XYZ file of C-alpha atoms in Angstrom:
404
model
C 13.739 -6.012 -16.041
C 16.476 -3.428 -16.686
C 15.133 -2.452 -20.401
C 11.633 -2.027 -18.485
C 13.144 0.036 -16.428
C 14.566 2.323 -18.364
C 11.139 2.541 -20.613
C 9.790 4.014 -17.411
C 12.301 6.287 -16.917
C 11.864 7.216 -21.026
C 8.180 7.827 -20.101
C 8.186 9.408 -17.108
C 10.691 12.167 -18.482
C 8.321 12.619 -21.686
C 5.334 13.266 -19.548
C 7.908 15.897 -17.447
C 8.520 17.736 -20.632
C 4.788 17.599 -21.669
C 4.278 18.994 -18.205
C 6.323 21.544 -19.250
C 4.272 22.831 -22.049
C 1.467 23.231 -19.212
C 3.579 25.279 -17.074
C 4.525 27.900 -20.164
C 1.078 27.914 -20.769
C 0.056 28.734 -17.251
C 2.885 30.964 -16.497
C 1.951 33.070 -19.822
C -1.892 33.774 -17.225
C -3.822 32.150 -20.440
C -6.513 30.447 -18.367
C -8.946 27.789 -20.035
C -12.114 29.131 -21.642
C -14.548 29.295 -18.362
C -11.915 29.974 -16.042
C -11.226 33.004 -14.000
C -8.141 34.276 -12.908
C -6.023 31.438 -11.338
C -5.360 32.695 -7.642
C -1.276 32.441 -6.495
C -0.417 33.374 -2.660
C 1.794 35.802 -2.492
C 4.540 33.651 -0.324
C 4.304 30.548 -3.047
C 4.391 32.250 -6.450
C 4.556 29.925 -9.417
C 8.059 28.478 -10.959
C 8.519 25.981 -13.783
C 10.773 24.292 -11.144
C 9.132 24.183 -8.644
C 6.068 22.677 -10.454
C 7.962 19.993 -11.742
C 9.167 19.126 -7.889
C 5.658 19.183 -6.897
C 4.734 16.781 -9.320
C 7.719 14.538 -8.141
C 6.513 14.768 -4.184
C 2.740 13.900 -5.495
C 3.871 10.932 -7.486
C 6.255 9.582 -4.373
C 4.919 6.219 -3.289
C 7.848 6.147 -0.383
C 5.789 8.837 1.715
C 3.661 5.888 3.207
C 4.449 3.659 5.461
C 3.908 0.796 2.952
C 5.669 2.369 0.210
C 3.044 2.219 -2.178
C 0.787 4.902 -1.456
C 1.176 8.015 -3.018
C -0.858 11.584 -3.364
C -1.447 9.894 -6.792
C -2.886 7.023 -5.515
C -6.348 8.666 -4.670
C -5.567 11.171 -7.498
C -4.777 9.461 -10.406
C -4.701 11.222 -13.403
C -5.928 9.077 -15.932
C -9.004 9.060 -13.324
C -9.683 12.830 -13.532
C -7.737 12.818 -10.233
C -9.793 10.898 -8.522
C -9.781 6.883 -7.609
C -13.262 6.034 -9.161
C -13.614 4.660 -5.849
C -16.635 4.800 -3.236
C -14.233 6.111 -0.859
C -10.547 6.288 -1.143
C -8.490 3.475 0.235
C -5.037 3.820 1.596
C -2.426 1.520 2.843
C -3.292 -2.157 2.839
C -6.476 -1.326 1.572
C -7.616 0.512 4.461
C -11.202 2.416 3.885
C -11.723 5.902 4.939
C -14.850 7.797 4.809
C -15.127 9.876 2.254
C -15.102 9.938 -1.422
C -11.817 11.376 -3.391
C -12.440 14.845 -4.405
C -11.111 15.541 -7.854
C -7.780 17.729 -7.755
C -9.160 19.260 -10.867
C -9.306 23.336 -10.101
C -9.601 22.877 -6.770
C -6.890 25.737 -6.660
C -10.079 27.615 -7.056
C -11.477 26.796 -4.096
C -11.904 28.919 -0.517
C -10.989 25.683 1.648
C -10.139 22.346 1.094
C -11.687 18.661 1.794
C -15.344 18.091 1.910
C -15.725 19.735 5.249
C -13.316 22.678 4.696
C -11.119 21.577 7.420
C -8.233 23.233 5.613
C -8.261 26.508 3.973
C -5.487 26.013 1.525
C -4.070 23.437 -1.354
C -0.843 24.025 1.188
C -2.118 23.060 4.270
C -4.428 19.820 2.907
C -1.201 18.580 1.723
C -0.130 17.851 4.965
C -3.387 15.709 6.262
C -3.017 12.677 4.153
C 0.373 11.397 5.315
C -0.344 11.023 9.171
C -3.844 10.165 8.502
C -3.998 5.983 9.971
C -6.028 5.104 6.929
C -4.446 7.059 4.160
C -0.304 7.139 4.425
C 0.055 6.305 8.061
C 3.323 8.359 8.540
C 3.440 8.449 12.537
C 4.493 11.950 11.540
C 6.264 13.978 8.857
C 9.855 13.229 9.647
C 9.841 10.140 7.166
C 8.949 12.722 4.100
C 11.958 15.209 5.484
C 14.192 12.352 5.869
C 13.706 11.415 2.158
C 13.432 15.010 0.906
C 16.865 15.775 2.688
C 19.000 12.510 1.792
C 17.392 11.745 -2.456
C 20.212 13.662 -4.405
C 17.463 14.679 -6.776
C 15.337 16.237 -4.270
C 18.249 17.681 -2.583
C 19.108 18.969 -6.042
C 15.474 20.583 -6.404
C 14.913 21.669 -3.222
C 17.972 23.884 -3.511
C 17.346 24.998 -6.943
C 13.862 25.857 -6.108
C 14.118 27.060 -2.164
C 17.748 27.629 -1.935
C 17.626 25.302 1.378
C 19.212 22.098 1.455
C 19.388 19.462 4.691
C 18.038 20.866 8.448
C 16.980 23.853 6.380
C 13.975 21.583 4.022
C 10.687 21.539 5.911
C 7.158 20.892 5.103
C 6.559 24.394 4.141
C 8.818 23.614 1.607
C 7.461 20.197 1.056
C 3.329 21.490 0.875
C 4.332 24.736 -0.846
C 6.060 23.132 -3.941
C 2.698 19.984 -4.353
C 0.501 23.018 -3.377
C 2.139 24.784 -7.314
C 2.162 21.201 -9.043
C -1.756 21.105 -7.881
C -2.154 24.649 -9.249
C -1.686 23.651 -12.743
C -4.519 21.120 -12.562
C -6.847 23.479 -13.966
C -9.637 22.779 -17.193
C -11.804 24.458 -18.779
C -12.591 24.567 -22.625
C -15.983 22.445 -21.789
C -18.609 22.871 -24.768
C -20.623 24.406 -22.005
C -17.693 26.648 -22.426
C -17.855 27.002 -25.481
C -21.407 27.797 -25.679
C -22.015 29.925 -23.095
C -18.581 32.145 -23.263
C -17.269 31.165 -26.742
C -20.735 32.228 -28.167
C -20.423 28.506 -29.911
C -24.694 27.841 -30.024
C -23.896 24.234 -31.702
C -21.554 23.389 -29.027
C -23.531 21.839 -27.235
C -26.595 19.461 -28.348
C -30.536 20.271 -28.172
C -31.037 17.768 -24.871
C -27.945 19.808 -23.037
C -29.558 23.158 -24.022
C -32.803 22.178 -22.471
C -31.082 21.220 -19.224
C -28.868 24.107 -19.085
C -32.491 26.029 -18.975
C -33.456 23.645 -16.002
C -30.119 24.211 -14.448
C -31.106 27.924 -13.981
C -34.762 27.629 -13.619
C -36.977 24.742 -12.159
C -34.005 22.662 -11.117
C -32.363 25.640 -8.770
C -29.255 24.110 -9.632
C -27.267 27.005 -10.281
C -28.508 28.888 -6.365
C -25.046 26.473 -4.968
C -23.479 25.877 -7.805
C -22.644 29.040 -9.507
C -22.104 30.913 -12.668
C -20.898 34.273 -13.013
C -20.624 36.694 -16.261
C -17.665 35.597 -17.444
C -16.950 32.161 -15.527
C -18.340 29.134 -13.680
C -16.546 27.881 -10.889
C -19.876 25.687 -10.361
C -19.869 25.887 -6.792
C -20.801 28.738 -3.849
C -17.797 27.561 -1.737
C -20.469 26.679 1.244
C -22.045 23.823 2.935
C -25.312 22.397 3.056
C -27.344 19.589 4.772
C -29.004 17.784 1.662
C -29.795 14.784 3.691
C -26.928 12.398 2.139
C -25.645 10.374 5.392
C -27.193 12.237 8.146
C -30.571 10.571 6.998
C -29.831 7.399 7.869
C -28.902 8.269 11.242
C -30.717 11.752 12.058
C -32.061 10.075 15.720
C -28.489 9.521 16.663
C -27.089 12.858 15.868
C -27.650 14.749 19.030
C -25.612 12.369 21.298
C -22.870 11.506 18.244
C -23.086 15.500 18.064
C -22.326 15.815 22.042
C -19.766 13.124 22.334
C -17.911 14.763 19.284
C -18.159 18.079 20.931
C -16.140 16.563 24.377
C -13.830 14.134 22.093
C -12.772 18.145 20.681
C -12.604 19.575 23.869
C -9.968 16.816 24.551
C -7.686 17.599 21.552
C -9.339 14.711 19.526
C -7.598 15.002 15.986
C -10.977 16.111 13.487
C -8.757 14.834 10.396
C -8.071 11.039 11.886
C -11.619 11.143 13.627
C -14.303 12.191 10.153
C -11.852 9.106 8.265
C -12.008 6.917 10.887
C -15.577 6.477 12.030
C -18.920 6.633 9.505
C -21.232 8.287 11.941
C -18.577 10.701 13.128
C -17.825 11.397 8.956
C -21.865 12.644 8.854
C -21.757 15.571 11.465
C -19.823 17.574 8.672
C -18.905 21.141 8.687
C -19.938 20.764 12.149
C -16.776 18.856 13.268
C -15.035 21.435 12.306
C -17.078 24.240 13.257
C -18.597 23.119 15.919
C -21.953 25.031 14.771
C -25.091 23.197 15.105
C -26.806 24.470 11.866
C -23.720 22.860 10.490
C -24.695 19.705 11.459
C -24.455 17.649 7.950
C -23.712 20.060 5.929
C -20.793 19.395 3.513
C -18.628 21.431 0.763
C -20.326 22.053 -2.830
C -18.240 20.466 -5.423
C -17.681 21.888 -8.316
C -19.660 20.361 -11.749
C -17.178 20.223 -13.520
C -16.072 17.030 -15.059
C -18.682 15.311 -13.087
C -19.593 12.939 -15.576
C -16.164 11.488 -15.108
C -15.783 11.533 -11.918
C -18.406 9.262 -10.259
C -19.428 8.060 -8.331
C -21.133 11.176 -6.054
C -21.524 13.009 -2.715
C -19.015 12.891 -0.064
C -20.030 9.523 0.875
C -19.867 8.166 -2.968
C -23.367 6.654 -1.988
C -24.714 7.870 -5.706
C -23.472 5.933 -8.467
C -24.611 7.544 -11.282
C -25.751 11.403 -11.713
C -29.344 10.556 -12.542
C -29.331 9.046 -9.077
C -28.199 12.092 -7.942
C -30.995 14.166 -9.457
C -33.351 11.806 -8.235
C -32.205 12.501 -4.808
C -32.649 16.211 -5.359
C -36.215 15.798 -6.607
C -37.410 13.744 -4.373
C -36.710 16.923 -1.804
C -33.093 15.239 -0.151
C -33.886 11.699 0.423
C -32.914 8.662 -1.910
C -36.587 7.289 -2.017
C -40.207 9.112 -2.295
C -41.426 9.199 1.528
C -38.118 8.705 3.005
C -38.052 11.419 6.337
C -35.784 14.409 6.097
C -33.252 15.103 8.643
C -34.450 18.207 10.877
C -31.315 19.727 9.705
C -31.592 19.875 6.188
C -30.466 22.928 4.018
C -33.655 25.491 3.425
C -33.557 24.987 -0.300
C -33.667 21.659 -0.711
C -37.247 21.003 -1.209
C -38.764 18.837 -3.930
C -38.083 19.854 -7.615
C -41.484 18.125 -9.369
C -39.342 16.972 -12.685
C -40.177 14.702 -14.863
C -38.044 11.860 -16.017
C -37.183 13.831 -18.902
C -36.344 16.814 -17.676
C -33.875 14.428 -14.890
C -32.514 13.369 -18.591
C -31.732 16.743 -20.033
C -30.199 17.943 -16.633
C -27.568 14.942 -16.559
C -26.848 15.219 -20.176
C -26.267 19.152 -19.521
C -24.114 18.002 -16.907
C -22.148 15.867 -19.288
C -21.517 18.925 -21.342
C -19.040 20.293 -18.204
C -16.303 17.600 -19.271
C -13.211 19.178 -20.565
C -11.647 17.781 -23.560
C -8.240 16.009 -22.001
C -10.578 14.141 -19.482
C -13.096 13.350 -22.203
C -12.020 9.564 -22.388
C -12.037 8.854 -18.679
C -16.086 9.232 -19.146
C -16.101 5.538 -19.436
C -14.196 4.933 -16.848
C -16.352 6.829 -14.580
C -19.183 4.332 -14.898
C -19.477 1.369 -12.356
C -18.901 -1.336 -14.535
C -16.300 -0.179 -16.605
C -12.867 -0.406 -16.352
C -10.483 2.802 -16.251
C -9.574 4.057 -19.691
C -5.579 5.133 -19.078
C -4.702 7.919 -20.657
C -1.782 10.702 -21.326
C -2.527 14.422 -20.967
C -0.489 17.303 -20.662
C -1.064 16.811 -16.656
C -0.271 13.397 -16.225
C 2.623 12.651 -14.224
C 3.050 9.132 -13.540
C 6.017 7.505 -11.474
C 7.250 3.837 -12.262
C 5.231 1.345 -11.089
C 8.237 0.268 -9.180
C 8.727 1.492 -5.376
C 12.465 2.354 -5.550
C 13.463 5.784 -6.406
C 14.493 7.296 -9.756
C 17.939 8.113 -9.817
């Protein structure tokens, strides 16, 4: 047991100091090929340090009330920070709602979870740890308690804040996994290469034609987006394409009402879309409270889809021709299925053939970035996950006790 131990400790301080490469790579503004810009707020600029603590709080299995349920857990980086998972299970295998957004570059995006509840990588830090079926902290005081008394946080916390004891709080705590986040950022995609590096054999003749489908019969590209000199792959809006709300379209003016008074109540909208299915489907609307919100939920970005299955904020898709399916059939899973009365104006059916649905997922494929190229397997239902060590994978001991 002890020479096990210390091989964790061995590993876990070799994947810290390839983490470090990442940071001087970051901190040098040398964004992957694709990328724009990474945006930093102005009260949490980036530190080496205070990356590396991130990473530490994100990989902390004792912020649950199980111990073994970490940021990490749902975000696992041999996973392409996600679980692989339908939807994301917490402690004792609780299920929530909603499928694990990948971490990947969502420092890019204008809000945070699938509904935009939160509007920063700071404040969605927060959610996870009171949430009943995630962590289960009956509030935050557990993660301050630890964060206050660990000599190597209270180390950290005063080399990175210059606050130690009373004077750690969750700003503190979100602000430092809010920079480790920040450096989960890829690019370098032979899309990338292609399109921006100029690279025409970068990608192969089936991706080419569905890159031309993208933009053109497939309307792909109207939500998720590509500018002159980047692709984010997503509008930052919501939209009703009929995943979820189909099934129960009849019911949604009474759930609709009877979320509408829960609200009015103080009702939490965090604990309430993870705790109850038909609840999850209203949306942007819980949040919002606007009726042509009703079902509408975040674009995601594309890229590293392929790896990241399965699909939709639900994870009812499996695979991303089902997914294309489901956009040419016009927003419902089967031919003659009815449309919710609140679907998104776009979606309408696409007319594709099955070969065009081809060249569109293998376009798609071309968005993978390099370091998550092997997790591709992974991503498919029957396969197991492919683990793997990147210059962003920071793994703590399987073990539940602490480093010292």
């Amino acid at each position: 047991m002890g020479s096990l131990i210390i091989g964790e400790r061995m590993m876990h301080k070799q994947v810290i100091s390839l983490l470090g490469a990442l940071i001087i790579t970051q901190l040098a503004h040398s964004e992957p090929l694709g990328l724009p810009p990474l945006p930093i707020p102005v009260d949490n600029p980036q530190t080496p340090e205070k990356i590396a603590l991130g990473a530490k709080l994100f990989n902390d299995r004792r912020f649950s009330t199980t111990g073994d349920i970490a940021c990490a857990h749902c975000h696992a980086s041999d996973k392409a920070f996600t679980d692989l998972k339908t939807v994301s299970e917490g402690i004792q295998g609780l299920r929530g709602t909603r499928n694990a957004p990948t971490v990947i570059n969502a420092a890019y995006f204008k809000s945070q979870f699938w509904d935009g509840r939160e509007p920063s990588l700071e404040r969605q830090s927060m959610q996870p740890l009171l949430n009943p079926v995630e962590m289960a902290l009956p509030n935050h005081d557990p993660v301050l308690e630890i964060a206050r008394t660990d000599p190597d946080y209270q180390k950290a916390f005063q080399a990175v804040f210059a606050k130690s004891g009373d004077g750690i709080t969750m700003d503190e705590v979100s602000k430092a996994i809010a920079a480790f986040e920040r450096t989960l950022i890829a690019g370098d995609s032979p899309f990338d290469h292609y399109y921006f590096g100029g690279e025409k054999k970068a990608m192969t003749p089936a991706q080419v034609r569905g890159f031309a489908l993208f933009l053109n019969e497939g309307r792909c590209v109207s939500c998720h987006t590509i500018e002159h000199n980047h692709a984010l792959f997503t509008d930052s809006r919501f939209h009703n394409i009929g995943i979820g709300i189909n099934q129960i379209q009849d019911q949604v003016p009474g759930l609709a009402t009877s979320f509408l008074q829960a609200k009015a109540q103080g009702v939490n909208v965090d604990k309430a879309v993870l705790g109850d299915k038909k609840t999850s489907e209203l949306g942007r609307f819980a949040v919002t409270s606007l009726i042509d919100e009703l079902g509408s939920f975040k674009t995601p970005t594309l890229r590293n889809v392929a790896v990241t299955a399965p699909y939709m904020h639900d994870g009812s898709l499996k695979t991303l021709r089902e997914v294309m399916v489901h956009y040419n059939n016009g927003g419902v899973n089967q031919k003659g299925e009815r449309v919710n009365p609140y679907l998104s104006g776009g979606i309408r059916p696409l007319n594709l053939t099955d070969a065009q649905i081809d060249d569109l997922v293998a376009f798609m494929e071309a968005l993978t970035s390099p370091q998550f190229a092997k997790v591709a397997t992974a991503a498919q239902p029957a396969a197991q996950p492919t683990t793997t060590l990147s210059l962003i994978h920071i793994s703590e001991p399987t073990r539940r006790t602490p480093i010292s």
